[in-house]
Coordinates of C-alpha atoms and ligand atoms in Angstrom, one line a residue:
M1 CA 0.0 0.0 0.0
Q2 CA 1.3 3.4 -0.9
S3 CA 1.0 6.4 1.5
T4 CA -1.1 9.4 0.7
M5 CA 1.7 11.8 1.5
Q6 CA 3.0 14.5 -0.9
D7 CA 6.3 13.6 -2.4
V8 CA 8.1 16.9 -1.9
P9 CA 11.9 16.5 -2.5
L10 CA 14.1 17.5 0.5
T11 CA 16.2 20.1 -1.2
L12 CA 18.3 23.0 0.0
G13 CA 16.1 25.3 -2.2
F14 CA 13.2 24.2 0.0
L15 CA 15.2 24.9 3.1
L16 CA 16.5 28.2 1.8
R17 CA 12.9 29.4 1.0
H18 CA 11.8 28.4 4.5
G19 CA 14.4 30.6 6.2
L20 CA 13.7 33.4 3.9
A21 CA 9.9 33.3 4.2
N22 CA 9.8 32.9 8.0
F23 CA 12.9 34.4 9.5
G24 CA 13.8 37.4 7.3
K25 CA 14.7 39.4 10.4
S26 CA 17.1 36.9 12.0
K27 CA 20.6 38.2 12.0
V28 CA 24.0 37.3 10.7
V29 CA 26.8 39.1 12.5
T30 CA 30.4 38.9 11.2
C31 CA 33.5 39.8 13.2
T32 CA 35.7 42.4 11.5
G33 CA 38.6 42.3 14.0
E34 CA 37.8 45.7 15.3
G35 CA 34.1 45.2 15.7
T36 CA 31.2 43.6 13.8
R37 CA 29.0 44.1 10.8
E38 CA 25.5 42.9 10.6
T39 CA 23.0 41.7 8.1
T40 CA 19.7 39.8 8.0
F41 CA 18.5 36.6 6.6
R42 CA 16.4 38.7 4.2
E43 CA 19.5 40.4 2.9
V44 CA 21.5 37.2 2.8
G45 CA 18.7 35.6 0.7
E46 CA 18.8 38.6 -1.7
Q47 CA 22.5 38.3 -2.0
A48 CA 22.2 34.6 -2.6
A49 CA 19.8 35.3 -5.4
Q50 CA 22.3 37.8 -6.9
L51 CA 25.1 35.3 -6.6
A52 CA 22.9 32.5 -8.3
N53 CA 22.0 34.9 -11.1
G54 CA 25.6 35.8 -11.5
L55 CA 26.7 32.2 -11.6
A56 CA 24.0 31.3 -14.0
G57 CA 25.1 34.1 -16.2
M58 CA 28.6 32.6 -16.2
G59 CA 27.1 29.3 -17.5
I60 CA 26.9 27.4 -14.2
R61 CA 24.3 24.7 -14.5
D62 CA 23.0 21.7 -12.5
G63 CA 25.8 19.6 -11.0
D64 CA 28.6 22.0 -11.7
R65 CA 31.1 22.5 -8.9
V66 CA 31.5 25.9 -7.5
A67 CA 34.2 26.1 -4.8
T68 CA 34.6 28.5 -1.9
F69 CA 37.8 29.7 -0.4
Q70 CA 36.2 31.7 2.4
W71 CA 36.1 32.2 6.2
N72 CA 33.1 31.9 8.4
N73 CA 31.3 35.0 7.4
A74 CA 28.0 36.3 5.9
E75 CA 29.4 36.0 2.4
H76 CA 30.2 32.3 2.9
L77 CA 26.7 31.7 4.1
V78 CA 25.5 33.4 0.9
S79 CA 27.6 30.8 -1.1
Y80 CA 26.2 28.0 1.1
L81 CA 22.7 28.9 0.1
A82 CA 23.1 30.1 -3.4
I83 CA 25.2 27.3 -4.9
P84 CA 23.1 24.2 -3.9
G85 CA 19.9 26.4 -4.1
M86 CA 20.5 26.9 -7.8
G87 CA 21.3 23.2 -8.4
A88 CA 25.1 23.5 -8.5
V89 CA 27.4 21.8 -6.0
L90 CA 29.1 23.7 -3.2
H91 CA 32.7 22.6 -2.7
T92 CA 34.2 24.1 0.4
L93 CA 38.0 24.3 0.0
N94 CA 40.1 24.2 3.2
V95 CA 42.1 27.3 3.3
R96 CA 44.7 25.7 5.4
L97 CA 45.6 22.8 3.0
F98 CA 49.1 22.6 1.6
T99 CA 49.2 24.0 -2.0
E100 CA 49.6 20.4 -3.5
Q101 CA 46.5 19.2 -1.7
L102 CA 44.5 22.3 -2.7
V103 CA 45.4 21.6 -6.3
Y104 CA 44.6 18.0 -5.9
V105 CA 41.1 18.5 -4.5
A106 CA 40.1 21.3 -7.0
N107 CA 41.3 19.1 -9.9
H108 CA 39.7 16.0 -8.4
A109 CA 36.3 17.8 -7.9
E110 CA 36.7 19.6 -11.3
D111 CA 35.7 22.9 -9.8
R112 CA 34.7 25.5 -12.5
V113 CA 34.4 28.6 -10.3
I114 CA 36.1 29.6 -7.1
I115 CA 34.8 32.3 -4.8
V116 CA 37.7 33.6 -2.8
D117 CA 37.9 36.0 0.1
G118 CA 40.2 39.0 -0.7
S119 CA 42.3 38.4 2.5
I120 CA 43.5 35.0 1.2
V121 CA 44.0 35.6 -2.5
A122 CA 47.8 35.1 -2.0
L123 CA 47.2 31.5 -0.7
L124 CA 45.1 30.7 -3.8
A125 CA 47.6 32.3 -6.1
K126 CA 50.1 29.5 -5.2
A127 CA 47.7 26.8 -6.3
L128 CA 45.6 28.4 -9.1
P129 CA 48.1 27.9 -12.0
E130 CA 47.8 24.1 -11.4
M131 CA 44.1 24.0 -11.2
K132 CA 43.1 22.6 -14.5
T133 CA 39.3 23.0 -14.6
V134 CA 38.8 26.4 -13.0
E135 CA 37.5 29.0 -15.5
H136 CA 36.5 31.9 -13.3
V137 CA 37.5 33.3 -9.9
L138 CA 35.3 35.7 -8.1
V139 CA 37.2 37.8 -5.5
H140 CA 35.2 39.1 -2.6
G141 CA 36.7 42.3 -1.2
G142 CA 39.6 42.9 -3.6
D143 CA 40.6 43.0 -7.2
G144 CA 42.6 39.7 -7.1
A145 CA 45.5 41.4 -9.0
E146 CA 47.8 38.5 -7.8
L147 CA 45.7 36.1 -9.7
Q148 CA 45.7 37.8 -13.1
G149 CA 47.4 36.0 -16.0
M150 CA 47.1 32.5 -14.6
G151 CA 44.4 31.3 -17.0
P152 CA 41.1 31.7 -15.3
T153 CA 39.1 34.9 -15.7
I154 CA 39.4 37.0 -12.5
S155 CA 36.5 39.3 -11.5
R156 CA 35.6 41.3 -8.6
Y157 CA 32.6 39.6 -6.9
E158 CA 30.7 42.8 -6.6
D159 CA 31.1 43.5 -10.4
V160 CA 29.6 40.2 -11.3
V161 CA 27.0 39.9 -8.6
G162 CA 26.2 43.4 -7.3
S163 CA 23.8 44.5 -10.0
Q164 CA 22.0 41.1 -10.5
P165 CA 18.3 40.7 -9.6
T166 CA 17.6 40.0 -5.9
T167 CA 15.2 37.2 -6.6
F168 CA 15.8 33.7 -7.9
D169 CA 13.6 30.8 -8.7
W170 CA 15.2 28.5 -6.1
R171 CA 15.3 24.9 -7.3
T172 CA 12.8 22.8 -5.3
D173 CA 12.3 20.5 -8.2
L174 CA 15.6 18.7 -8.0
D175 CA 16.0 15.0 -7.3
E176 CA 16.7 15.0 -3.6
R177 CA 19.4 12.4 -4.1
S178 CA 21.5 14.7 -6.4
A179 CA 24.6 16.3 -5.2
A180 CA 24.3 19.5 -3.1
A181 CA 27.8 19.9 -1.6
M182 CA 31.1 18.2 -1.3
C183 CA 33.9 18.2 1.2
Y184 CA 37.2 16.4 1.3
T185 CA 38.6 14.7 4.3
S186 CA 41.6 16.5 5.6
G187 CA 43.9 13.8 4.3
T188 CA 45.8 12.9 7.4
T189 CA 46.9 9.8 5.5
G190 CA 47.3 9.9 1.7
N191 CA 45.3 12.1 -0.6
P192 CA 42.2 13.7 0.6
K193 CA 39.0 11.9 -0.3
G194 CA 35.8 13.5 -1.5
V195 CA 32.4 13.1 0.2
V196 CA 29.5 14.2 -1.8
Y197 CA 26.4 15.2 0.2
S198 CA 22.9 15.0 -1.3
H199 CA 20.2 17.6 -0.8
R200 CA 18.3 14.9 1.1
S201 CA 21.2 14.1 3.4
V202 CA 21.9 17.8 4.2
Y203 CA 18.2 18.4 4.8
L204 CA 17.8 15.5 7.2
H205 CA 21.1 16.2 8.9
S206 CA 20.0 19.8 9.5
M207 CA 16.7 18.6 11.1
A208 CA 18.7 16.2 13.3
A209 CA 21.0 19.0 14.5
C210 CA 18.0 21.0 15.5
M211 CA 16.5 18.1 17.5
G212 CA 16.4 18.6 21.3
S213 CA 18.4 15.4 21.7
A214 CA 21.1 16.9 19.6
F215 CA 21.7 20.7 20.0
G216 CA 18.1 21.9 20.1
V217 CA 18.7 24.8 17.8
G218 CA 15.7 27.2 17.8
E219 CA 14.9 30.8 16.8
Q220 CA 15.8 32.0 20.3
D221 CA 19.4 30.9 19.7
R222 CA 22.4 32.7 18.5
V223 CA 24.8 30.2 17.0
L224 CA 28.5 30.9 16.8
P225 CA 30.4 28.2 14.7
V226 CA 34.1 28.5 15.3
V227 CA 34.5 25.2 13.5
P228 CA 35.3 26.4 9.9
M229 CA 32.7 26.2 7.2
F230 CA 35.2 24.3 5.2
H231 CA 35.5 21.6 7.9
A232 CA 32.6 19.2 7.5
N233 CA 30.2 22.1 6.7
A234 CA 30.8 23.7 10.1
W235 CA 29.2 20.6 11.5
G236 CA 25.9 21.4 9.8
L237 CA 25.3 24.4 12.0
A238 CA 24.9 26.9 9.1
Y239 CA 22.0 25.0 7.5
A240 CA 20.5 24.1 11.0
A241 CA 20.6 27.8 12.0
W242 CA 19.0 28.9 8.8
M243 CA 16.3 26.2 9.1
A244 CA 15.5 27.2 12.7
G245 CA 15.9 31.0 12.2
A246 CA 18.6 31.2 14.8
D247 CA 20.9 34.2 14.5
M248 CA 24.4 33.5 13.4
I249 CA 27.6 35.0 14.9
M250 CA 30.4 34.5 12.4
P251 CA 34.1 34.9 13.7
D252 CA 35.5 35.3 10.1
R253 CA 39.3 34.8 10.4
Y254 CA 39.5 35.8 14.0
L255 CA 39.6 32.5 15.8
Q256 CA 41.9 33.2 18.7
A257 CA 40.5 33.5 22.3
E258 CA 41.4 37.2 22.4
Y259 CA 38.9 37.8 19.6
L260 CA 36.4 35.2 20.4
C261 CA 35.9 36.3 24.0
P262 CA 35.0 39.9 23.2
L263 CA 32.8 38.7 20.3
M264 CA 31.0 36.5 22.7
T265 CA 30.7 39.1 25.4
N266 CA 29.1 41.6 22.8
E267 CA 27.0 39.2 20.9
R268 CA 25.9 36.7 23.6
P269 CA 25.7 33.5 21.5
T270 CA 23.9 30.6 23.1
I271 CA 25.4 27.7 21.1
V272 CA 29.1 27.7 20.1
A273 CA 31.0 24.9 18.4
G274 CA 34.7 24.0 17.8
V275 CA 37.5 21.6 18.4
P276 CA 39.0 21.1 21.9
T277 CA 42.1 23.2 21.3
V278 CA 39.9 26.2 20.6
W279 CA 37.9 25.8 23.8
S280 CA 40.9 25.2 26.1
A281 CA 42.4 28.5 24.8
V282 CA 39.0 30.2 25.5
L283 CA 38.8 28.7 29.0
R284 CA 42.3 29.9 29.9
Y285 CA 41.7 33.4 28.5
A286 CA 38.2 33.7 30.1
V287 CA 39.5 32.7 33.5
E288 CA 42.6 34.9 33.4
N289 CA 40.6 37.9 32.2
N290 CA 37.4 37.4 34.1
V291 CA 35.2 37.1 31.1
D292 CA 31.6 36.2 31.8
V293 CA 30.2 33.7 29.3
S294 CA 27.4 32.4 31.4
F295 CA 24.9 33.2 28.6
L296 CA 26.2 30.2 26.7
R297 CA 23.8 27.3 26.7
T298 CA 26.0 24.8 25.0
V299 CA 29.6 24.5 23.9
I300 CA 29.6 21.8 21.2
C301 CA 33.0 20.2 21.2
G302 CA 34.3 17.4 19.0
G303 CA 36.6 16.6 16.2
S304 CA 39.0 14.8 18.6
A305 CA 38.5 13.5 22.1
V306 CA 37.4 16.1 24.6
P307 CA 39.4 16.0 27.8
L308 CA 37.3 15.8 31.0
S309 CA 39.4 18.5 32.5
L310 CA 38.2 20.9 29.8
M311 CA 34.5 20.0 30.4
K312 CA 34.8 20.3 34.1
G313 CA 36.8 23.6 33.7
F314 CA 34.0 25.2 31.7
Q315 CA 31.4 23.9 34.1
E316 CA 33.1 24.8 37.4
Q317 CA 34.9 28.0 36.4
L318 CA 32.6 29.5 33.9
G319 CA 29.3 27.8 34.6
V320 CA 28.9 26.5 31.0
R321 CA 28.0 23.1 29.7
V322 CA 30.3 21.5 27.2
V323 CA 28.7 18.7 25.1
Q324 CA 31.0 16.2 23.4
A325 CA 30.0 15.1 19.9
W326 CA 31.5 12.6 17.5
G327 CA 31.4 12.5 13.8
M328 CA 33.4 12.6 10.6
T329 CA 33.4 14.4 7.2
E330 CA 31.9 11.1 6.0
T331 CA 29.0 11.2 8.4
S332 CA 28.0 14.9 7.6
P333 CA 29.3 14.9 10.4
L334 CA 27.0 14.4 13.4
A335 CA 26.7 10.8 14.5
A336 CA 26.8 10.7 18.3
I337 CA 26.4 13.1 21.1
A338 CA 27.3 12.6 24.8
H339 CA 24.2 13.6 26.7
A340 CA 23.9 11.6 29.9
P341 CA 20.9 9.3 30.2
A342 CA 17.8 10.6 32.0
G343 CA 18.0 10.7 35.7
V344 CA 21.8 10.3 35.9
T345 CA 23.4 13.1 38.0
G346 CA 26.6 14.1 39.9
E347 CA 29.9 12.2 39.3
E348 CA 28.1 9.5 37.4
E349 CA 26.8 12.0 34.9
W350 CA 30.5 12.9 34.1
T351 CA 31.2 9.3 33.3
Y352 CA 28.7 9.5 30.5
R353 CA 29.5 13.0 29.3
A354 CA 33.1 12.2 29.1
R355 CA 32.4 9.4 26.7
T356 CA 32.7 10.0 22.9
G357 CA 29.0 10.1 22.4
R358 CA 25.7 8.3 22.2
V359 CA 24.5 7.3 18.8
F360 CA 21.6 9.4 17.8
A361 CA 18.5 8.8 15.6
G362 CA 19.4 8.5 11.9
V363 CA 22.7 6.7 12.5
E364 CA 23.3 3.1 13.3
C365 CA 26.5 1.9 14.8
R366 CA 28.2 -1.5 15.4
I367 CA 31.7 -2.6 16.4
V368 CA 33.5 -5.3 14.5
D369 CA 36.8 -7.3 14.9
D370 CA 39.7 -7.4 12.5
A371 CA 37.9 -10.0 10.4
G372 CA 34.7 -7.9 10.2
A373 CA 32.7 -10.0 12.6
E374 CA 30.3 -8.1 14.8
L375 CA 31.3 -7.8 18.4
P376 CA 28.8 -7.4 21.4
A377 CA 27.7 -3.9 22.4
D378 CA 28.6 -4.7 26.0
G379 CA 31.0 -1.8 26.8
E380 CA 33.9 -4.3 27.0
A381 CA 34.6 -5.7 23.6
V382 CA 37.0 -3.4 21.6
G383 CA 36.6 -3.2 17.9
E384 CA 36.3 -0.8 14.9
F385 CA 33.2 1.3 14.7
E386 CA 31.1 0.9 11.5
V387 CA 28.1 3.2 10.9
R388 CA 25.3 3.6 8.4
G389 CA 22.4 6.0 7.9
P390 CA 20.9 8.4 5.5
W391 CA 23.6 11.1 6.1
V392 CA 26.6 8.7 6.1
T393 CA 28.4 8.4 2.8
A394 CA 28.2 5.1 0.9
S395 CA 31.4 5.7 -1.1
Y396 CA 34.1 8.3 -1.7
Y397 CA 33.8 10.4 -4.8
Q398 CA 35.2 8.6 -7.9
G399 CA 35.1 5.4 -5.9
D400 CA 38.4 6.1 -4.0
D401 CA 39.4 3.8 -1.2
P402 CA 36.6 1.2 -1.6
E403 CA 38.0 -0.9 1.2
R404 CA 36.6 1.7 3.7
F405 CA 33.2 0.3 3.1
S406 CA 32.1 -3.2 4.3
D407 CA 30.5 -5.7 2.0
D408 CA 27.1 -4.9 3.4
G409 CA 27.5 -1.2 2.9
W410 CA 28.6 0.2 6.3
L411 CA 31.3 2.9 6.6
R412 CA 34.4 1.7 8.3
T413 CA 35.3 4.7 10.5
G414 CA 38.9 3.8 11.3
D415 CA 38.0 4.6 15.0
V416 CA 38.4 1.9 17.6
G417 CA 36.7 1.5 20.9
T418 CA 33.7 0.1 22.8
L419 CA 30.0 0.4 22.4
D420 CA 27.5 -0.3 25.2
D421 CA 23.9 -1.4 25.2
M422 CA 22.7 2.2 25.6
G423 CA 24.5 3.3 22.5
F424 CA 27.4 5.0 24.2
M425 CA 30.6 4.9 22.2
Q426 CA 34.0 5.2 23.7
I427 CA 36.8 5.7 21.3
T428 CA 40.1 4.6 22.5
D429 CA 42.0 5.4 19.3
R430 CA 42.0 6.0 15.7
S431 CA 43.1 2.7 14.1
K432 CA 46.2 4.4 12.7
D433 CA 47.1 5.7 16.2
V434 CA 46.7 2.6 18.2
I435 CA 49.6 1.5 20.4
K436 CA 50.0 -2.3 20.5
S437 CA 52.4 -3.2 23.3
G438 CA 53.2 -6.9 23.8
G439 CA 49.9 -7.8 22.0
E440 CA 47.8 -5.5 24.2
W441 CA 46.3 -2.2 23.3
I442 CA 47.2 0.9 25.2
S443 CA 44.7 3.8 24.6
S444 CA 46.5 7.0 23.6
V445 CA 43.2 8.8 24.2
D446 CA 43.2 7.6 27.9
L447 CA 46.8 8.6 28.4
E448 CA 46.3 12.1 26.8
N449 CA 43.2 12.8 28.7
T450 CA 44.8 11.9 32.1
L451 CA 47.9 13.9 31.2
M452 CA 45.8 17.0 30.2
D453 CA 44.0 16.7 33.5
A454 CA 47.3 17.2 35.4
E455 CA 48.1 20.6 36.7
G456 CA 50.9 22.3 34.7
V457 CA 50.1 20.5 31.5
L458 CA 48.8 22.5 28.5
E459 CA 48.7 19.8 25.8
A460 CA 49.7 16.1 25.6
A461 CA 49.8 13.8 22.7
V462 CA 50.9 10.1 22.9
I463 CA 52.2 8.1 19.9
A464 CA 53.4 4.6 19.4
V465 CA 57.1 4.2 18.8
P466 CA 58.9 1.0 17.9
D467 CA 60.3 -1.0 20.8
D468 CA 62.5 -4.1 20.5
R469 CA 60.9 -6.0 23.3
W470 CA 57.2 -5.0 23.2
S471 CA 57.1 -4.1 19.4
E472 CA 55.5 -0.7 20.3
R473 CA 55.5 1.5 23.4
P474 CA 53.9 4.9 24.1
L475 CA 55.9 8.1 23.9
A476 CA 54.3 11.0 25.7
A477 CA 54.8 14.4 24.1
V478 CA 53.9 17.1 26.7
V479 CA 53.5 20.8 26.5
R480 CA 53.9 22.5 29.9
E481 CA 51.9 25.5 30.9
A482 CA 54.0 28.7 31.2
G483 CA 56.0 28.6 34.3
S484 CA 55.4 25.0 35.1
Q485 CA 58.4 22.8 36.0
I486 CA 56.4 19.5 36.1
T487 CA 58.7 16.5 35.4
A488 CA 58.2 13.2 33.6
E489 CA 58.4 11.3 36.8
Q490 CA 55.6 13.4 38.4
L491 CA 53.4 12.9 35.4
R492 CA 54.0 9.2 35.4
D493 CA 53.1 9.1 39.1
K494 CA 49.9 10.9 38.2
L495 CA 49.1 8.4 35.4
S496 CA 49.8 5.5 37.7
A497 CA 46.7 6.3 39.8
H498 CA 44.5 5.7 36.8
L499 CA 46.3 3.2 34.6
A500 CA 48.0 -0.2 34.8
R501 CA 51.8 -0.3 35.3
W502 CA 52.5 -1.7 31.8
Q503 CA 50.5 1.1 30.2
L504 CA 52.7 3.9 31.7
P505 CA 55.1 5.5 29.2
E506 CA 58.8 5.3 29.8
R507 CA 59.6 7.6 26.9
W508 CA 58.8 11.3 27.4
T509 CA 59.5 14.5 25.6
F510 CA 58.6 18.1 26.4
I511 CA 57.8 20.2 23.4
D512 CA 56.6 23.8 22.8
E513 CA 53.5 22.9 21.0
V514 CA 51.8 19.8 19.6
P515 CA 51.7 20.0 15.8
K516 CA 48.2 20.5 14.5
T517 CA 46.3 19.5 11.3
S518 CA 44.6 22.0 9.0
V519 CA 41.5 21.7 11.2
G520 CA 43.3 22.1 14.5
K521 CA 43.6 18.5 15.6
F522 CA 46.8 17.0 17.0
D523 CA 48.8 15.9 14.1
K524 CA 50.4 12.6 15.3
K525 CA 51.8 11.8 11.9
V526 CA 54.1 14.9 12.2
L527 CA 55.1 13.8 15.8
R528 CA 55.9 10.3 14.6
K529 CA 58.1 11.7 11.8
Q530 CA 59.9 14.0 14.3
Y531 CA 60.6 11.0 16.5
A532 CA 61.7 8.9 13.5
D533 CA 64.0 11.7 12.3
G534 CA 65.5 12.1 15.8
D535 CA 64.2 15.6 16.1
L536 CA 62.6 15.1 19.6
D537 CA 64.6 15.3 22.8
V538 CA 63.4 12.1 24.4
Q539 CA 64.0 11.2 28.0
E540 CA 63.7 7.6 29.1
L541 CA 62.7 6.8 32.7
A542 CA 63.8 3.8 34.6
P543 CA 60.8 1.4 35.4
P544 CA 58.8 2.8 38.4
P545 CA 59.5 1.1 41.8
S546 CA 57.0 -1.7 42.2
Ligands
ADP1 P1 40.1 14.0 9.6 O1 39.8 12.5 9.3 O2 41.0 14.6 8.6 O3 40.5 14.3 11.0 P2 37.4 14.6 10.2 O4 37.1 15.9 10.7 O5 36.4 14.0 9.3 O6 38.7 14.7 9.4 O7 37.7 13.6 11.4 C1 36.9 12.6 11.9 C2 37.6 11.9 13.0 O8 37.8 12.8 14.1 C3 36.9 10.7 13.6 O9 37.1 9.6 12.8 C4 37.5 10.6 14.9 O10 38.8 9.9 14.9 C5 37.9 12.0 15.3 N1 36.8 12.5 16.3 C6 35.8 13.3 16.0 N2 35.1 13.6 17.1 C7 35.7 12.9 18.2 C8 35.5 12.7 19.5 N3 34.5 13.3 20.2 N4 36.4 11.9 20.2 C9 37.4 11.3 19.6 N5 37.7 11.4 18.3 C10 36.8 12.2 17.6

């Protein structure tokens, strides 16, 4: 029996029209470094129509890739809406990629047009000559003189877009399964791989982000995504905010705590989102400078494991709730959120909130062993997480890396850990970061979290290094807080209260900063190379007294 329901495709044109029709007065505030500039959803919608008309005039048609090389600002939101809304495909380029990787992804995606922020034209200039399919570059806020003569036509954004009509017949007729946007994984191993989101997947993911059991985004909210719009679509927050009519506070390129804190004080966001390194800097700055951020309802934190000390620091020193979430570019990204179960309070609540996340509606999760056999969800068995769902990718663009998908169509996440019978995931490692010592796994996430809990420690990353006897052993790379003299012995003592003796690292190094990836995560690949090249000053402790 068929239903009687209307078969309206879930498109971004449909989403765009909703925000425009109902929340025209909602605001988009962009940081300028010295202050802010403000616009409304109505104006953003009009500018999106102008951009769509401009792109259509340049010959952009359904399915053509239009790339953005932009910060989190009102103009990037215009691109987010206009490009898929007209039937083209939004490709967000990561402005922090190395030149070769930028060239690789633009060629792989076959971008026809790039919209670039005037402040980063010089970065694009290094890559543009090698980008084979780009025909046109639109420079927002600048003339792009540095780009002239490289092949593509270079225009001022305002010249192409500024005088276009402010209405557009947004495409609500598209096949909801057609491509709306694409994003490349940041390529911590090998070349970046492309994930192509459909209109349907983005629409459903936006609804999920708005759910009370996720972030509960509503019109009363003001959403500040610190996570870049080129990193897994700013975790879906731009579309979720547009859908819900929530104001958006955009940090532009001003991502340091000394900008974020005043921006927050002035604009009073309720929901903010970013990776742990951003929030630990904000916590330090806010405490040192007595900044009141109690208006924040939720700090969404993910992208890498969130140290308990960071969550408790926010709660106890700033009165603000940090919520850990888990996901990947491949999962749109939201797949799990660590809200404690109903009725759980006090210390027990922390044991849930410190976990990686609880799988939420729309995503299914299982753990499997090395041979792909499913393991019990008993909170004990350790295996690789596999996920599936309507906003989880079924393949990479152009069929890259097919072995990342199981025979029955689940995504192999490359994350390893436990799953319990309430859907709580605990990641112990990424599979490429696991430390296998004498046949047993040592969790780098556990070691790092315990170390970052210690007084005097700013950052800590633990990597596996070769060992003659145990095959691999952990090496702890620690960044001390300014003025701290904490020693490796003291840190090992601290660890010994939480971990088994054989899990305690004997190799230690104190460094100035943990190397970071283009999206601000610890880059263990670089640390491993520094170790292999003998660039780290490693201290080896004698075994602890038993
Ligand atoms: P990249 O793979 O280049 O880092 P992604 O942003 O897609 O790009 O990263 C997804 C990965 O980030 C996950 O597979 C997982 O390893 C890690 N991750 C995300 N959120 C968490 C979390 N809350 N705890 C631990 N790891 C996380």
